[in-house]
Every structure is written in structure tokens, then in C-alpha cells.
PDB file of N, CA and C in Angstrom:
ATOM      1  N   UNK A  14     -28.057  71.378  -8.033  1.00 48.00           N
ATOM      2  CA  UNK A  14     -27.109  70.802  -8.972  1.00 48.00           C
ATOM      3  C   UNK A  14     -26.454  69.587  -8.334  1.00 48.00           C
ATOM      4  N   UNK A  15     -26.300  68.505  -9.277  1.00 51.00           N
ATOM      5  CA  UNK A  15     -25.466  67.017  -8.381  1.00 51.00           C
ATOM      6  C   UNK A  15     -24.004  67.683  -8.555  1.00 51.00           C
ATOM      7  N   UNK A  16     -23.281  66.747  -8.527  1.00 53.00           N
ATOM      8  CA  UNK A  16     -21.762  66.496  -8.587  1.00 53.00           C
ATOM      9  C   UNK A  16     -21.193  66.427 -10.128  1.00 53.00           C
ATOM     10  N   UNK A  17     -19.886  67.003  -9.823  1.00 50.00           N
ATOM     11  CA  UNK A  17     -19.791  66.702 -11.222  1.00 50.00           C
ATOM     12  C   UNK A  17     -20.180  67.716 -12.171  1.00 50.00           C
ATOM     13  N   UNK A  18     -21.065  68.921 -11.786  1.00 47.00           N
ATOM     14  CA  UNK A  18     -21.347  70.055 -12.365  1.00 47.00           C
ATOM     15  C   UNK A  18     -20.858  71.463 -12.093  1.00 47.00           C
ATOM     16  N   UNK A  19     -20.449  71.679 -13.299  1.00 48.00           N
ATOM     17  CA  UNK A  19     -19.607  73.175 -12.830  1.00 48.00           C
ATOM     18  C   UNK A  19     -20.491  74.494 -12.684  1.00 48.00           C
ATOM     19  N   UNK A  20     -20.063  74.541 -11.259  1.00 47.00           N
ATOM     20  CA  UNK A  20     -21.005  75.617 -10.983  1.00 47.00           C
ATOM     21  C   UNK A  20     -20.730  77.212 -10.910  1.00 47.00           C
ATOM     22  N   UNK A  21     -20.898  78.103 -10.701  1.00 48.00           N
ATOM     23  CA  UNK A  21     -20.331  79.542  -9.603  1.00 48.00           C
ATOM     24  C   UNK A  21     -21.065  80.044  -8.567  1.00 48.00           C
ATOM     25  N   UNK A  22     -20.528  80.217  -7.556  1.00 50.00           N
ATOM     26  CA  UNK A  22     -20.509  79.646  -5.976  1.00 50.00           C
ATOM     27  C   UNK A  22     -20.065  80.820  -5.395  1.00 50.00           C
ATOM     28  N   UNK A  23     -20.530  81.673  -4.780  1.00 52.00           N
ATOM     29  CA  UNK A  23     -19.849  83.203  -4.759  1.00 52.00           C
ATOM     30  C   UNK A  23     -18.650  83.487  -5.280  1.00 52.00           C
ATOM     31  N   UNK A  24     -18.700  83.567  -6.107  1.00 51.00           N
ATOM     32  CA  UNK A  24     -17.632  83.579  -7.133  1.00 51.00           C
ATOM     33  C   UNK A  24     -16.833  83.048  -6.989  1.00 51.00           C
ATOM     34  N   UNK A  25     -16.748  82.104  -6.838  1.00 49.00           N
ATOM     35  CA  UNK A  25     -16.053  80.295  -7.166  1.00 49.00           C
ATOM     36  C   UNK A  25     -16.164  79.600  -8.114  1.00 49.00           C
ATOM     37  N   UNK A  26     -15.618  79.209  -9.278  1.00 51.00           N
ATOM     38  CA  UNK A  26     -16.030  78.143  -9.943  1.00 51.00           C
ATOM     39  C   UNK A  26     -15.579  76.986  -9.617  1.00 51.00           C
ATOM     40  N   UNK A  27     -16.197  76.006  -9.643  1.00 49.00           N
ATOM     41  CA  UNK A  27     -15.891  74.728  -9.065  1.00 49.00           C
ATOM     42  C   UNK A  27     -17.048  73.884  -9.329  1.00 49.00           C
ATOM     43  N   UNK A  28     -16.608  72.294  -8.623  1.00 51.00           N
ATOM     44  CA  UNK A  28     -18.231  71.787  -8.622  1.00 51.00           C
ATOM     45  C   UNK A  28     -19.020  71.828  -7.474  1.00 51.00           C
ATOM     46  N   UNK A  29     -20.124  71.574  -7.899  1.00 54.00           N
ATOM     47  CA  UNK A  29     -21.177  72.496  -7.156  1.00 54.00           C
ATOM     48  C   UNK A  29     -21.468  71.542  -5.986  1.00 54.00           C
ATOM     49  N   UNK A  30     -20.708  70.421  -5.679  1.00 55.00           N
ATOM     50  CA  UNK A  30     -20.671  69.750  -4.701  1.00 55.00           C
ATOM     51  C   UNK A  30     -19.551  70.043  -3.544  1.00 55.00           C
ATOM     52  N   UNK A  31     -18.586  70.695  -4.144  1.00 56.00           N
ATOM     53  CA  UNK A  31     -17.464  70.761  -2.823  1.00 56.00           C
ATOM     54  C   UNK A  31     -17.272  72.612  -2.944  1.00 56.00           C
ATOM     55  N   UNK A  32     -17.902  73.497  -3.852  1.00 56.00           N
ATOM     56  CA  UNK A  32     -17.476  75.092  -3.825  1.00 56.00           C
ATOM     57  C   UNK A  32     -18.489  75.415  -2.339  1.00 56.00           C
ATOM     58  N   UNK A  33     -19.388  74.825  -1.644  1.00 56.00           N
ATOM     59  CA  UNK A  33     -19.644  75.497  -0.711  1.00 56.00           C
ATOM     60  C   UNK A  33     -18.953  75.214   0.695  1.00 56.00           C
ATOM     61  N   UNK A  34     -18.112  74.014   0.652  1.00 56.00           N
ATOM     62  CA  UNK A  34     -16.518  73.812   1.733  1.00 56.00           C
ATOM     63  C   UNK A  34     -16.032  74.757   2.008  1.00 56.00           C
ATOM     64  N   UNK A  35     -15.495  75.051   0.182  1.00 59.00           N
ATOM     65  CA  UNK A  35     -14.374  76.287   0.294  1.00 59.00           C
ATOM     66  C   UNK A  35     -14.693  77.732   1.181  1.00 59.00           C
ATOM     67  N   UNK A  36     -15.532  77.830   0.690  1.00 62.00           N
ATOM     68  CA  UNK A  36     -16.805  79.180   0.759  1.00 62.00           C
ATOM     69  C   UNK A  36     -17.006  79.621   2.729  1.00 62.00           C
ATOM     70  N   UNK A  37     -17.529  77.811   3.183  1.00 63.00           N
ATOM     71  CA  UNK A  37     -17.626  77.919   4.658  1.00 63.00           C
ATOM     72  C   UNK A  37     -19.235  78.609   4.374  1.00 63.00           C
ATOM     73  N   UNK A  38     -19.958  78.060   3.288  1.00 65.00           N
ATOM     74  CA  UNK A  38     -21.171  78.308   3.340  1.00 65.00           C
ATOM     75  C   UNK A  38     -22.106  76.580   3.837  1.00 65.00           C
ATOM     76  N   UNK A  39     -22.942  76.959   4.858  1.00 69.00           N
ATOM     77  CA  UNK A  39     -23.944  75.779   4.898  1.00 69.00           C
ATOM     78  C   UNK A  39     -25.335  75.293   4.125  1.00 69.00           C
ATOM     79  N   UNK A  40     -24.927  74.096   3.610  1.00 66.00           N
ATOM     80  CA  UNK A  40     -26.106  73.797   2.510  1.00 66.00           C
ATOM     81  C   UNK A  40     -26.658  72.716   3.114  1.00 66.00           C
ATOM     82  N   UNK A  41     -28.421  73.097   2.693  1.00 68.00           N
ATOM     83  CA  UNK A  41     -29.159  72.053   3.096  1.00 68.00           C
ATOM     84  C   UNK A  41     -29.521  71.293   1.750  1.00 68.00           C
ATOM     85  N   UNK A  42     -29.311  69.762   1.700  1.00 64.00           N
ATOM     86  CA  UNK A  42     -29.692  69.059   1.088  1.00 64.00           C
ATOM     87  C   UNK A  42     -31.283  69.274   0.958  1.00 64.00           C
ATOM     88  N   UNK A  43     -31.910  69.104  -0.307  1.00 62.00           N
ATOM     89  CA  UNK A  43     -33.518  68.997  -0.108  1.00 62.00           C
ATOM     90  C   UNK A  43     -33.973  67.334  -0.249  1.00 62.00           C
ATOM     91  N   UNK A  44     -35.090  67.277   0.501  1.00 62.00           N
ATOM     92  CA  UNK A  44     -35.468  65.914   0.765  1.00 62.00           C
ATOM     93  C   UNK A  44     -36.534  65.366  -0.139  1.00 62.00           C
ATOM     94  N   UNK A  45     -36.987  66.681  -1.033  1.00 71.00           N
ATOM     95  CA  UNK A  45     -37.744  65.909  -1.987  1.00 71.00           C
ATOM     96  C   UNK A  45     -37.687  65.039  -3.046  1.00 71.00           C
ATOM     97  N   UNK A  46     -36.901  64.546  -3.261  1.00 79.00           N
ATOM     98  CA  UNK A  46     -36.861  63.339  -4.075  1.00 79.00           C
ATOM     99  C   UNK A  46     -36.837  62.524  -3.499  1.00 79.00           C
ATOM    100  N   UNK A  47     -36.671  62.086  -2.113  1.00 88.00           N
ATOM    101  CA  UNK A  47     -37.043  60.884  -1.266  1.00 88.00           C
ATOM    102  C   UNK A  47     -38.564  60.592  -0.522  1.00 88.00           C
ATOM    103  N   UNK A  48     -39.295  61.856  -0.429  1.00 87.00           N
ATOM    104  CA  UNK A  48     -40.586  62.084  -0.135  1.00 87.00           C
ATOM    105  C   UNK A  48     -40.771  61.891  -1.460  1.00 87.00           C
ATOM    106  N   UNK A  49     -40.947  62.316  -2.563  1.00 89.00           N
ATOM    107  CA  UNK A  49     -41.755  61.685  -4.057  1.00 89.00           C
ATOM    108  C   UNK A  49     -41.233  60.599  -4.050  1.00 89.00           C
ATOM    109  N   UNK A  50     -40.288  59.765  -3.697  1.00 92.00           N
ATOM    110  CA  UNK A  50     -39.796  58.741  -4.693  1.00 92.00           C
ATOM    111  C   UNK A  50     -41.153  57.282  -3.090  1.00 92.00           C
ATOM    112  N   UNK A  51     -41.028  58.151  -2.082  1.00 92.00           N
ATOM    113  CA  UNK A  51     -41.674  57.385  -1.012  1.00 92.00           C
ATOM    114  C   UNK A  51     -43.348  57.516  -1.538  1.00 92.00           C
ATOM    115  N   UNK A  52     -43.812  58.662  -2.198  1.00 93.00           N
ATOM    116  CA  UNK A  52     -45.175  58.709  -2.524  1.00 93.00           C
ATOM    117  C   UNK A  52     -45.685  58.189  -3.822  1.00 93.00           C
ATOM    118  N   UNK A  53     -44.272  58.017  -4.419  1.00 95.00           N
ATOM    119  CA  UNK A  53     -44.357  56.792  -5.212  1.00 95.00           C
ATOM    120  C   UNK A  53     -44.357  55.486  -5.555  1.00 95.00           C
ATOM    121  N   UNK A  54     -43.753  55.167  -4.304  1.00 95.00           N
ATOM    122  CA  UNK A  54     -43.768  53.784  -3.924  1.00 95.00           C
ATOM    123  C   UNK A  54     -45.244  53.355  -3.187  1.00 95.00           C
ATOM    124  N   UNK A  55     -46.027  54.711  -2.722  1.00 96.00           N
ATOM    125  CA  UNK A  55     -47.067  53.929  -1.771  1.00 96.00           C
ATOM    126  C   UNK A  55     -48.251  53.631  -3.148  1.00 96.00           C
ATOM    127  N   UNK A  56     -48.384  54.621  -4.171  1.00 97.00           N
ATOM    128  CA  UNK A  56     -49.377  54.781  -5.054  1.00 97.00           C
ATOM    129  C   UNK A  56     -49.270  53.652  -5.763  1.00 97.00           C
ATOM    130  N   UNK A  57     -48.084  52.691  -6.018  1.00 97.00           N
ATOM    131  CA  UNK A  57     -47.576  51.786  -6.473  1.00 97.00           C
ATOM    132  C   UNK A  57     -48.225  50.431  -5.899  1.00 97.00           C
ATOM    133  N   UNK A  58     -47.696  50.647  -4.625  1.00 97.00           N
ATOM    134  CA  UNK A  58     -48.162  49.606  -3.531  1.00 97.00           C
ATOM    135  C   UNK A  58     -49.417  49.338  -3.311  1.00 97.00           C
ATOM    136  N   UNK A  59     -50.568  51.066  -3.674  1.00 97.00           N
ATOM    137  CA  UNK A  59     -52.050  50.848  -3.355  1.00 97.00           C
ATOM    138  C   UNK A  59     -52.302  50.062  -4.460  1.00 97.00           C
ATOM    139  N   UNK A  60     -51.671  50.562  -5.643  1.00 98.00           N
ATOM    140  CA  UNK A  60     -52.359  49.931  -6.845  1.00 98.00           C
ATOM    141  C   UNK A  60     -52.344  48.772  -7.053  1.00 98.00           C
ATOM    142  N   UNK A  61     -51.190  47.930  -6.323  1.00 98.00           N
ATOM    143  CA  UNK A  61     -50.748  46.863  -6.894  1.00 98.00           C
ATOM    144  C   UNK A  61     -51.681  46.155  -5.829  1.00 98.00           C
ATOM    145  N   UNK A  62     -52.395  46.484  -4.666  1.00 98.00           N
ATOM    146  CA  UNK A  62     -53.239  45.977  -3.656  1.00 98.00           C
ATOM    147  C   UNK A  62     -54.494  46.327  -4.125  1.00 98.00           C
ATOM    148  N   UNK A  63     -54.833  47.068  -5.073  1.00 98.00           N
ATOM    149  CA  UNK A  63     -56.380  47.114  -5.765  1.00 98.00           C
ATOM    150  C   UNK A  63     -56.223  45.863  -6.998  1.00 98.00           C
ATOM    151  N   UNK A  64     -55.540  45.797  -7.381  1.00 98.00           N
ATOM    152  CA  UNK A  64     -55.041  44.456  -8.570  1.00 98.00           C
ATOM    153  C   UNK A  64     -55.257  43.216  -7.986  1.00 98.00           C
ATOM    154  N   UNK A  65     -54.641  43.036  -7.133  1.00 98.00           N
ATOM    155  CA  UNK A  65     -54.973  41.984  -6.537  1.00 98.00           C
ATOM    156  C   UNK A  65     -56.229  41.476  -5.776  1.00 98.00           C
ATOM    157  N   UNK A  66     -56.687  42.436  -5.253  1.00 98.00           N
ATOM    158  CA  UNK A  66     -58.411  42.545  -4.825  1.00 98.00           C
ATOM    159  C   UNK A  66     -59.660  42.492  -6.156  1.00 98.00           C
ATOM    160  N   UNK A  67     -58.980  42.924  -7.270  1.00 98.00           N
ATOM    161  CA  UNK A  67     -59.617  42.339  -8.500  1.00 98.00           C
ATOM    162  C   UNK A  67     -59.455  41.279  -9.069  1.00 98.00           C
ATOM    163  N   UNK A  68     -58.606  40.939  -8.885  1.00 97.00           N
ATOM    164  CA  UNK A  68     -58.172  39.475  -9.489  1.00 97.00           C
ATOM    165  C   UNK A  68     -58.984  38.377  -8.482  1.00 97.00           C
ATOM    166  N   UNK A  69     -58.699  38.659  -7.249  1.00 97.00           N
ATOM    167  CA  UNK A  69     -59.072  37.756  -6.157  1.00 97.00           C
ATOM    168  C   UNK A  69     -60.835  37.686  -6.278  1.00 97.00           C
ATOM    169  N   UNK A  70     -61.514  38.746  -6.810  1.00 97.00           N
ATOM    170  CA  UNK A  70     -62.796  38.799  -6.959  1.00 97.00           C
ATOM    171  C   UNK A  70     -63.112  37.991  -8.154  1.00 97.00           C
ATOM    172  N   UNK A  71     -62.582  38.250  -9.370  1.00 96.00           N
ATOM    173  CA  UNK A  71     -62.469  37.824 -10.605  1.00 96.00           C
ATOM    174  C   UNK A  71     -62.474  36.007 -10.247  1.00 96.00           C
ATOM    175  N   UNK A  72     -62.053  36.050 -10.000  1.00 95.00           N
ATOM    176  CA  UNK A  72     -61.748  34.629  -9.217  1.00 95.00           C
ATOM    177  C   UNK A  72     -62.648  33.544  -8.780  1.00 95.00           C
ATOM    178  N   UNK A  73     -63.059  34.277  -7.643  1.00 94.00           N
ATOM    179  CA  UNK A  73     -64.222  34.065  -6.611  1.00 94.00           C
ATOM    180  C   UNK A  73     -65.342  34.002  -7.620  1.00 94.00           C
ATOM    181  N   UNK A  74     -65.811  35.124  -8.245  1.00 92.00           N
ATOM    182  CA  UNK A  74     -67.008  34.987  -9.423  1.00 92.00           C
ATOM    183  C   UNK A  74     -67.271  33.940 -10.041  1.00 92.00           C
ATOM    184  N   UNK A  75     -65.586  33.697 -10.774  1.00 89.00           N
ATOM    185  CA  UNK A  75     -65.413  32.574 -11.809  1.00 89.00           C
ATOM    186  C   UNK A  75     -65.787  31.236 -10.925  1.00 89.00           C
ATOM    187  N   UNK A  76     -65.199  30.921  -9.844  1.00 87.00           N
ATOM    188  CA  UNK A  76     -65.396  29.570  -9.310  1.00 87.00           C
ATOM    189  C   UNK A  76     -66.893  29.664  -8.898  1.00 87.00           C
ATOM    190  N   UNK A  77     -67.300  30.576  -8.879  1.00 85.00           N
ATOM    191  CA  UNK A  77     -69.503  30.705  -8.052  1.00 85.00           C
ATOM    192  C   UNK A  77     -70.280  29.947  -9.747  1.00 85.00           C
ATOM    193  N   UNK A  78     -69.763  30.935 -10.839  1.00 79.00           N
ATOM    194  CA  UNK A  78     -70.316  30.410 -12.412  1.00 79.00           C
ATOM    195  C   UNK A  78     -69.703  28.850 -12.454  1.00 79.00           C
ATOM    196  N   UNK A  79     -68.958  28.648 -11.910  1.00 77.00           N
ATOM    197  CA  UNK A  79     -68.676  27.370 -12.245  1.00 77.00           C
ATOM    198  C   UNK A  79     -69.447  25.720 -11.284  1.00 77.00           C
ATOM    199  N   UNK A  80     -69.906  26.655 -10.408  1.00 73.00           N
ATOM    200  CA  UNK A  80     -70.584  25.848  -9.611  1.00 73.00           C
ATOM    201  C   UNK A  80     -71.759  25.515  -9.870  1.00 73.00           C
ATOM    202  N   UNK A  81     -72.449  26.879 -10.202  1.00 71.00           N
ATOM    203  CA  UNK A  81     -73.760  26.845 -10.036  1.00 71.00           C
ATOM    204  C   UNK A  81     -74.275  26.452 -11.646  1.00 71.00           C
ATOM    205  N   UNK A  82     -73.219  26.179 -12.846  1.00 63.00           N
ATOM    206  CA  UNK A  82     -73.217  26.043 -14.042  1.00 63.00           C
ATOM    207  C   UNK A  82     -74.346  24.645 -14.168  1.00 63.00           C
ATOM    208  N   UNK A  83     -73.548  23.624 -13.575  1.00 70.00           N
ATOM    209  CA  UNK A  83     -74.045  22.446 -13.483  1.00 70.00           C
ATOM    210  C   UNK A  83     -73.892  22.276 -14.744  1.00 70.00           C
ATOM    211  N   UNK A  84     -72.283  22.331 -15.518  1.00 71.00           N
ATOM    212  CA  UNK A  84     -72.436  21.439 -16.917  1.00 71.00           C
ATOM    213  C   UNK A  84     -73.143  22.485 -18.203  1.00 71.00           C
ATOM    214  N   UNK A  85     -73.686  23.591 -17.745  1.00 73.00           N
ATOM    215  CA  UNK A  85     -74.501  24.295 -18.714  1.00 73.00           C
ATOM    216  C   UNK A  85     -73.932  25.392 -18.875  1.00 73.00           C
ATOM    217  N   UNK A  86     -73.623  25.555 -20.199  1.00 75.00           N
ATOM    218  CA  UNK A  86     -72.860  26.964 -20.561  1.00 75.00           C
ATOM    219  C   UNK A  86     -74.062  28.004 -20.151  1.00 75.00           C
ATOM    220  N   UNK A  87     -74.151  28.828 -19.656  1.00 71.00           N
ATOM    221  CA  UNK A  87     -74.928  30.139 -19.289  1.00 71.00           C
ATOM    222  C   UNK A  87     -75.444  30.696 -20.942  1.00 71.00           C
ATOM    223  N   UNK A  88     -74.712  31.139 -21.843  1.00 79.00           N
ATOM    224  CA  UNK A  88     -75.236  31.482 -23.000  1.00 79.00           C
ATOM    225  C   UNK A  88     -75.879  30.332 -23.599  1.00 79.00           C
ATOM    226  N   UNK A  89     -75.679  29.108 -23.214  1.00 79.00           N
ATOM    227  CA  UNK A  89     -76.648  28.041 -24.594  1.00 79.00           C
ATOM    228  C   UNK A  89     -78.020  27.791 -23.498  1.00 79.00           C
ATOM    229  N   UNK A  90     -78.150  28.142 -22.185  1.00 77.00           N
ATOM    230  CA  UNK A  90     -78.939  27.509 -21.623  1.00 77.00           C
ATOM    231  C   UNK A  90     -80.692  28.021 -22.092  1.00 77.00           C
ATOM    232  N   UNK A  91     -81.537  27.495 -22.194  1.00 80.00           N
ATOM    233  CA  UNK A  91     -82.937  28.099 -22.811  1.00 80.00           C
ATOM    234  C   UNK A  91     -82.744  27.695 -24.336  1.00 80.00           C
ATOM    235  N   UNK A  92     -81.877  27.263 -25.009  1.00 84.00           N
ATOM    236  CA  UNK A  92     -81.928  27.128 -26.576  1.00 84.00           C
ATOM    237  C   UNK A  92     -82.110  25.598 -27.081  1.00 84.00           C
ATOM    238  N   UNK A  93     -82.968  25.599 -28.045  1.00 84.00           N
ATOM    239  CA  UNK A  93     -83.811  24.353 -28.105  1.00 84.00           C
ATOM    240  C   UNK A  93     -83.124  23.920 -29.577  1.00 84.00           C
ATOM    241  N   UNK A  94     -82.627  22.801 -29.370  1.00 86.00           N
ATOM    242  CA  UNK A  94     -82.536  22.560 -30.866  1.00 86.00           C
ATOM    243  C   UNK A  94     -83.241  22.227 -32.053  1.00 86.00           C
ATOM    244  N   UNK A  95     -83.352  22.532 -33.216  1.00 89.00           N
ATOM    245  CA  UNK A  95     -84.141  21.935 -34.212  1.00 89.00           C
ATOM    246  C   UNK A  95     -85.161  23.249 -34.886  1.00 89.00           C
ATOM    247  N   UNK A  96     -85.790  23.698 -35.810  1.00 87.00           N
ATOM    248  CA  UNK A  96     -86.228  24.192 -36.527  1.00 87.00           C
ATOM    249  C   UNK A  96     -87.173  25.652 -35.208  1.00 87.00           C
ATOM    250  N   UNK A  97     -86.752  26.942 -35.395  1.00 80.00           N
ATOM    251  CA  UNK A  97     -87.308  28.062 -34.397  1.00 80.00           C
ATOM    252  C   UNK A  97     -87.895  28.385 -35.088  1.00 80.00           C
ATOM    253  N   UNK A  98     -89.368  28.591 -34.144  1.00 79.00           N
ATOM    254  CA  UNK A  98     -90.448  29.589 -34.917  1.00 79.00           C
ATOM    255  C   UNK A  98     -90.046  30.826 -35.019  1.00 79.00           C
ATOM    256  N   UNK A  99     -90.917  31.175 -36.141  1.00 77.00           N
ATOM    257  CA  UNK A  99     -90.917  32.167 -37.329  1.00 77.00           C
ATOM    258  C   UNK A  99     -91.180  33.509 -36.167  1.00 77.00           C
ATOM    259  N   UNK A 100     -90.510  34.516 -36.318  1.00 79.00           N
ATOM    260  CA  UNK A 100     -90.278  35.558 -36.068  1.00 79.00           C
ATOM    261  C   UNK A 100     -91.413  36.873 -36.533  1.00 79.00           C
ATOM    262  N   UNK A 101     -92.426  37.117 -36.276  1.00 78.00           N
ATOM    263  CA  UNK A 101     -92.906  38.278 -37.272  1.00 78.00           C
ATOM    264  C   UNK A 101     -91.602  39.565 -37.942  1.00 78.00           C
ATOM    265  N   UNK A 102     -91.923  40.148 -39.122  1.00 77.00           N
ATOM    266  CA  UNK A 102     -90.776  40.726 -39.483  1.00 77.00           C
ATOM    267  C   UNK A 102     -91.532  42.469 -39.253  1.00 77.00           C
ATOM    268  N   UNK A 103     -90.799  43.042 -38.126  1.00 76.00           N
ATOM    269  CA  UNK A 103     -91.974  44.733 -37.891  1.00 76.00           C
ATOM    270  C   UNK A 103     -91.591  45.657 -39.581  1.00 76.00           C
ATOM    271  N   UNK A 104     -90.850  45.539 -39.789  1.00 78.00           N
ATOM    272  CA  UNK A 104     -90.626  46.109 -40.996  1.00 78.00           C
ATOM    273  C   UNK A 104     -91.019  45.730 -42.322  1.00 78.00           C
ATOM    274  N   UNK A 105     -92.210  44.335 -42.098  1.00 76.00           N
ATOM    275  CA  UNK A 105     -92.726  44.324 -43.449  1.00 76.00           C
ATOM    276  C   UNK A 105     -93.916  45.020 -43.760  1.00 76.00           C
ATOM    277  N   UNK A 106     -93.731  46.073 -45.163  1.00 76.00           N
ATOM    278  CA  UNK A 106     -94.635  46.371 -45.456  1.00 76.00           C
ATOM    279  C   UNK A 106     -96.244  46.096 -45.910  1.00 76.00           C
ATOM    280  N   UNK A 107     -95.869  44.945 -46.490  1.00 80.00           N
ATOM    281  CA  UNK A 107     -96.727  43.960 -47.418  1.00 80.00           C
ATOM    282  C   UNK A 107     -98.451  43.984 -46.350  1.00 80.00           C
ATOM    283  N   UNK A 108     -99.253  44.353 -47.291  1.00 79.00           N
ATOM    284  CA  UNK A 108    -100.641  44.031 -46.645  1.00 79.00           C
ATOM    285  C   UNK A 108    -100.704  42.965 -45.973  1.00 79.00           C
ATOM    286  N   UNK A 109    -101.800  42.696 -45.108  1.00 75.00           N
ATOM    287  CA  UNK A 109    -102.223  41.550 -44.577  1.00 75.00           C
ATOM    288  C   UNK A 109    -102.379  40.364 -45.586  1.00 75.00           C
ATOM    289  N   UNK A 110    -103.137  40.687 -46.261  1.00 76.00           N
ATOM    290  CA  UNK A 110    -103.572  39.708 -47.513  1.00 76.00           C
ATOM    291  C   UNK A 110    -102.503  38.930 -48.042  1.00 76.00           C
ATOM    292  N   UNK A 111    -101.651  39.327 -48.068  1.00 75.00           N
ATOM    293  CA  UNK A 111    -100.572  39.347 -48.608  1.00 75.00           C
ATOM    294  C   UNK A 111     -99.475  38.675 -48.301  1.00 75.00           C
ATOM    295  N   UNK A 112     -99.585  38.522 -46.595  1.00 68.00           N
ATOM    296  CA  UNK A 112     -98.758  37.703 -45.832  1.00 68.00           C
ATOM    297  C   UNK A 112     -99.130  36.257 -45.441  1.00 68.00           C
ATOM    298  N   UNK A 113     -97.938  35.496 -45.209  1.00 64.00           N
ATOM    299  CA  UNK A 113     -98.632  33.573 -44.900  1.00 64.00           C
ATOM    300  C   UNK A 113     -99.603  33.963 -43.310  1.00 64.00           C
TER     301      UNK A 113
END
């Protein structure tokens, strides 16, 4: 219990921060919320150091495509302009005879 909360304390009521004075009982603080709040800060810290090792890659990639681009978008490169041959269509039924 923090401070500020009314507690009973071998049969004391009081708050639950100063009834174990009266009492002449010894209390140990617990330390876990400073161990989580520390294993939270590191999971934080890894993550935020995997972010940045992606970005920094992301990066690196982007400036390699940009080099080796030479001016040529990667998706238009191989595409010819002006009228593309005709495609066979696998799904036409139509006889031979029948087709150009």
C-alpha cells in the first residue's frame, strides 16, 4: 500500500506508511517496480536500437538502387514503347480454324 492509504496494522488504523513506526515493526520496501521499470527501459532501448539498424539498412539499400539505377526506374526498365505483341489467350475456346 503507498501513502495516504488507510490501512490496519496490528490493529492500528492509520496510514499504511507511518502505522509500522508506531508498531516498532520493520518493513522492507519491495524493489520491484524499479527492476520492471529498469527491464523496461532496456526492452525499450533494444528496440529503439533494432529501429535504427533498420532504418540505417533501409537507407544503405535505397542509396545502392540509386546508384546502380543509372537514371532507370527498375519497374519501366525492359518496356518498349509502341504497339506489344499479341498475347495468346489460354482460355480461348474457339477451334483452330477459327482463330487469326
Amino acid at each position: 500500500m503507498g501513502f495516504g492509504v488507510v490501512a490496519a496494522c496490528g490493529g492500528a488504523v492509520g496510514y499504511a506508511g507511518f502505522s509500522h513506526f508506531l508498531h516498532g515493526e520493520t518493513v522492507i520496501a519491495k524493489s520491484r517496480p524499479s527492476v520492471q521499470k529498469r527491464l523496461h527501459e532496456a526492452n525499450k532501448l533494444e528496440k529503439k536500437q533494432i529501429k535504427e539498424a533498420r532504418k540505417a539498412r533501409r537507407q544503405a539499400e535505397l542509396a545502392e538502387r540509386r546508384a546502380n539505377a543509372d537514371g532507370v526506374d527498375p519497374d519501366l526498365a525492359g518496356i518498349v514503347a509502341g504497339p506489344q505483341p499479341v498475347v495468346e489467350d489460354p482460355l480461348d475456346r474457339r477451334p483452330e480454324s477459327e482463330r487469326e
